[in-house]
GROMACS .gro file of C-alpha atoms in nm:
model
  206
    1MET     CA    1   1.774   9.643  10.869
    2GLU     CA    2   2.153   9.657  10.831
    3ALA     CA    3   2.179   9.813  11.176
    4ILE     CA    4   1.979   9.527  11.329
    5MET     CA    5   2.187   9.269  11.141
    6SER     CA    6   2.511   9.433  11.261
    7LEU     CA    7   2.387   9.417  11.620
    8GLY     CA    8   2.267   9.060  11.574
    9LEU     CA    9   2.596   8.945  11.424
   10GLY     CA   10   2.788   9.096  11.713
   11TYR     CA   11   2.545   8.951  11.965
   12LEU     CA   12   2.593   8.597  11.833
   13ILE     CA   13   2.973   8.629  11.837
   14GLY     CA   14   2.966   8.789  12.181
   15SER     CA   15   2.745   8.512  12.316
   16ILE     CA   16   3.034   8.266  12.271
   17ASN     CA   17   3.185   8.292  12.619
   18PRO     CA   18   3.550   8.180  12.657
   19ALA     CA   19   3.522   8.176  13.038
   20ALA     CA   20   3.233   7.928  13.016
   21LEU     CA   21   3.443   7.707  12.787
   22PHE     CA   22   3.735   7.714  13.032
   23SER     CA   23   3.490   7.644  13.315
   24ARG     CA   24   3.377   7.323  13.145
   25TRP     CA   25   3.729   7.223  13.046
   26LYS     CA   26   3.867   7.269  13.398
   27HIS     CA   27   3.552   7.135  13.570
   28VAL     CA   28   3.523   7.447  13.785
   29ASP     CA   29   3.184   7.618  13.793
   30LEU     CA   30   3.262   7.989  13.762
   31LYS     CA   31   2.892   8.076  13.806
   32THR     CA   32   2.882   7.946  14.162
   33ASN     CA   33   3.237   8.023  14.274
   34GLY     CA   34   3.446   8.336  14.313
   35THR     CA   35   3.264   8.643  14.190
   36GLY     CA   36   3.007   8.428  14.008
   37ASN     CA   37   3.076   8.600  13.675
   38LEU     CA   38   3.177   8.435  13.350
   39GLY     CA   39   3.453   8.679  13.268
   40ALA     CA   40   3.831   8.723  13.271
   41THR     CA   41   3.859   8.838  13.634
   42ASN     CA   42   3.680   8.539  13.782
   43THR     CA   43   3.869   8.305  13.547
   44MET     CA   44   4.195   8.453  13.672
   45LEU     CA   45   4.091   8.418  14.036
   46LEU     CA   46   3.981   8.055  14.007
   47LEU     CA   47   4.177   7.910  13.716
   48GLY     CA   48   4.498   8.112  13.722
   49LYS     CA   49   4.654   8.408  13.548
   50GLY     CA   50   4.721   8.223  13.223
   51CYS     CA   51   4.360   8.119  13.170
   52GLY     CA   52   4.239   8.463  13.279
   53LEU     CA   53   4.468   8.639  13.032
   54ILE     CA   54   4.355   8.416  12.745
   55VAL     CA   55   3.988   8.480  12.831
   56MET     CA   56   4.049   8.855  12.848
   57LEU     CA   57   4.222   8.861  12.508
   58LEU     CA   58   3.946   8.651  12.350
   59ASP     CA   59   3.676   8.878  12.495
   60VAL     CA   60   3.855   9.182  12.353
   61ALA     CA   61   3.905   9.003  12.021
   62LYS     CA   62   3.540   8.908  11.974
   63ALA     CA   63   3.433   9.272  12.000
   64ILE     CA   64   3.699   9.376  11.749
   65LEU     CA   65   3.609   9.086  11.518
   66SER     CA   66   3.241   9.178  11.537
   67ALA     CA   67   3.321   9.537  11.442
   68HIS     CA   68   3.534   9.438  11.142
   69LEU     CA   69   3.291   9.176  11.015
   70ALA     CA   70   2.989   9.404  11.046
   71GLN     CA   71   3.167   9.689  10.867
   72LYS     CA   72   3.284   9.455  10.590
   73LEU     CA   73   2.939   9.303  10.542
   74PHE     CA   74   2.759   9.638  10.553
   75PRO     CA   75   3.007   9.894  10.413
   76MET     CA   76   2.735  10.146  10.336
   77LEU     CA   77   2.637  10.169  10.703
   78LYS     CA   78   2.880  10.406  10.870
   79TYR     CA   79   2.802  10.275  11.218
   80ALA     CA   80   2.806   9.903  11.138
   81GLY     CA   81   3.136   9.851  11.320
   82MET     CA   82   3.025  10.024  11.639
   83LEU     CA   83   2.694   9.838  11.633
   84GLY     CA   84   2.872   9.508  11.579
   85SER     CA   85   3.100   9.554  11.878
   86LEU     CA   86   2.809   9.685  12.089
   87GLY     CA   87   2.622   9.365  12.001
   88ALA     CA   88   2.926   9.160  12.107
   89MET     CA   89   2.938   9.340  12.440
   90ILE     CA   90   2.567   9.276  12.503
   91GLY     CA   91   2.609   8.913  12.395
   92HIS     CA   92   2.895   8.872  12.641
   93ASP     CA   93   2.684   9.009  12.926
   94PHE     CA   94   2.361   8.831  12.831
   95SER     CA   95   2.470   8.525  12.636
   96LEU     CA   96   2.215   8.345  12.422
   97PHE     CA   97   2.389   8.018  12.509
   98LEU     CA   98   2.408   8.073  12.888
   99HIS     CA   99   2.047   8.155  12.976
  100PHE     CA  100   2.126   8.527  12.920
  101LYS     CA  101   2.401   8.531  13.182
  102GLY     CA  102   2.766   8.616  13.131
  103GLY     CA  103   3.041   8.849  13.246
  104LYS     CA  104   3.047   9.221  13.318
  105GLY     CA  105   3.170   9.319  12.973
  106VAL     CA  106   3.485   9.515  13.062
  107ALA     CA  107   3.711   9.336  12.812
  108ALA     CA  108   3.442   9.343  12.543
  109PHE     CA  109   3.399   9.717  12.607
  110GLY     CA  110   3.776   9.750  12.569
  111GLY     CA  111   3.750   9.576  12.233
  112LEU     CA  112   3.474   9.816  12.130
  113LEU     CA  113   3.698  10.111  12.221
  114LEU     CA  114   3.996   9.966  12.033
  115ALA     CA  115   3.784   9.908  11.723
  116TYR     CA  116   3.647  10.261  11.747
  117SER     CA  117   3.976  10.438  11.821
  118PRO     CA  118   4.297  10.315  11.991
  119ALA     CA  119   4.359  10.674  12.108
  120VAL     CA  120   4.020  10.685  12.282
  121PHE     CA  121   4.093  10.344  12.436
  122LEU     CA  122   4.425  10.464  12.578
  123SER     CA  123   4.269  10.786  12.710
  124LEU     CA  124   3.980  10.612  12.886
  125PHE     CA  125   4.205  10.333  13.013
  126GLY     CA  126   4.441  10.587  13.168
  127PHE     CA  127   4.152  10.784  13.317
  128GLY     CA  128   4.002  10.461  13.454
  129ILE     CA  129   4.328  10.365  13.625
  130LEU     CA  130   4.337  10.711  13.784
  131GLN     CA  131   3.982  10.667  13.917
  132VAL     CA  132   4.071  10.327  14.065
  133ALA     CA  133   4.367  10.488  14.240
  134ILE     CA  134   4.149  10.771  14.375
  135PHE     CA  135   3.843  10.570  14.486
  136ASP     CA  136   4.028  10.247  14.575
  137TYR     CA  137   3.771  10.022  14.406
  138GLY     CA  138   3.818   9.828  14.082
  139PHE     CA  139   3.471   9.913  13.951
  140ALA     CA  140   3.557  10.284  13.947
  141GLY     CA  141   3.756  10.232  13.626
  142PRO     CA  142   3.484  10.072  13.412
  143ILE     CA  143   3.212  10.301  13.547
  144SER     CA  144   3.413  10.617  13.477
  145ALA     CA  145   3.501  10.491  13.127
  146GLY     CA  146   3.137  10.405  13.057
  147ILE     CA  147   3.023  10.752  13.161
  148LEU     CA  148   3.299  10.933  12.977
  149PHE     CA  149   3.284  10.741  12.647
  150PRO     CA  150   2.978  10.916  12.497
  151VAL     CA  151   3.119  11.251  12.611
  152VAL     CA  152   3.447  11.182  12.430
  153VAL     CA  153   3.261  11.068  12.117
  154ALA     CA  154   3.045  11.382  12.126
  155LEU     CA  155   3.356  11.603  12.148
  156ARG     CA  156   3.541  11.398  11.887
  157SER     CA  157   3.278  11.365  11.615
  158GLY     CA  158   2.954  11.528  11.728
  159ASP     CA  159   2.769  11.260  11.533
  160PHE     CA  160   2.438  11.188  11.708
  161ALA     CA  161   2.424  10.820  11.608
  162GLU     CA  162   2.781  10.757  11.728
  163VAL     CA  163   2.708  10.933  12.056
  164ALA     CA  164   2.389  10.730  12.101
  165ILE     CA  165   2.571  10.399  12.043
  166ALA     CA  166   2.849  10.505  12.281
  167ALA     CA  167   2.589  10.604  12.541
  168VAL     CA  168   2.418  10.262  12.519
  169ALA     CA  169   2.755  10.086  12.555
  170GLY     CA  170   2.842  10.306  12.852
  171LEU     CA  171   2.504  10.249  13.017
  172VAL     CA  172   2.536   9.871  12.979
  173LEU     CA  173   2.883   9.880  13.135
  174VAL     CA  174   2.769  10.097  13.426
  175HIS     CA  175   2.461   9.880  13.481
  176MET     CA  176   2.673   9.566  13.501
  177HIS     CA  177   2.877   9.720  13.784
  178MET     CA  178   2.597   9.862  13.998
  179ASP     CA  179   2.603   9.547  14.211
  180ASN     CA  180   2.965   9.626  14.297
  181VAL     CA  181   2.865   9.978  14.401
  182LYS     CA  182   2.597   9.837  14.633
  183LYS     CA  183   2.848   9.594  14.782
  184ALA     CA  184   3.093   9.877  14.842
  185LYS     CA  185   2.824  10.077  15.025
  186ASN     CA  186   2.760   9.772  15.245
  187HIS     CA  187   3.135   9.723  15.299
  188GLN     CA  188   3.125   9.392  15.111
  189GLU     CA  189   3.357   9.495  14.828
  190THR     CA  190   3.732   9.458  14.883
  191PRO     CA  191   3.926   9.784  14.827
  192VAL     CA  192   4.207   9.754  14.574
  193ARG     CA  193   4.483   9.856  14.814
  194SER     CA  194   4.370   9.603  15.076
  195TYR     CA  195   4.360   9.332  14.811
  196LEU     CA  196   4.712   9.416  14.691
  197VAL     CA  197   4.851   9.425  15.047
  198GLU     CA  198   4.699   9.082  15.115
  199LYS     CA  199   4.843   8.938  14.792
  200LEU     CA  200   5.186   9.082  14.872
  201ALA     CA  201   5.174   8.933  15.221
  202ASN     CA  202   5.086   8.591  15.076
  203LEU     CA  203   5.375   8.613  14.831
  204ARG     CA  204   5.617   8.690  15.114
  205LYS     CA  205   5.494   8.388  15.307
  206GLN     CA  206   5.567   8.167  15.009
   0.00000   0.00000   0.00000
């Protein structure tokens, strides 16, 4: 029961979507413009870097908050924190308040990692950046981190429940980026280097 309540608490917190709030405030429909996602990246593309950064930090924070609250409320459950932040990640992706739509959960996943272990966060973040550099697509980072997370947890603790929670979080993250993989196969996804070259060219024109 405590496990379900930890997940539920995180899910409710995660369902509060900062990007959707900015979308209403700025009168720009993020669901039908840009990437169509209610997350930090699309907010940054359509509403500017400042709004995007705030959304990203809030998405990270709600996963961390969910972990701390769940662990405080259910101190006897060792995995309450991980379950809380997993719930926040799922709530972000499939918000109760947005007809079960949302973002892709990268920032919320980052919050989960930070709550679990800052060292693991830094390791997976660095590895993700390397994968983006190698494969030239932004989704390579989250997908590689999602796949590697349960492996790292297994090597770090060997605890079956922790590994299972990490695996679910990783699977959710990978699932949310499969559309990007399909687009890349159909040459509809912009490579990172091409995007950066275009941005640099635009800056020079200004």
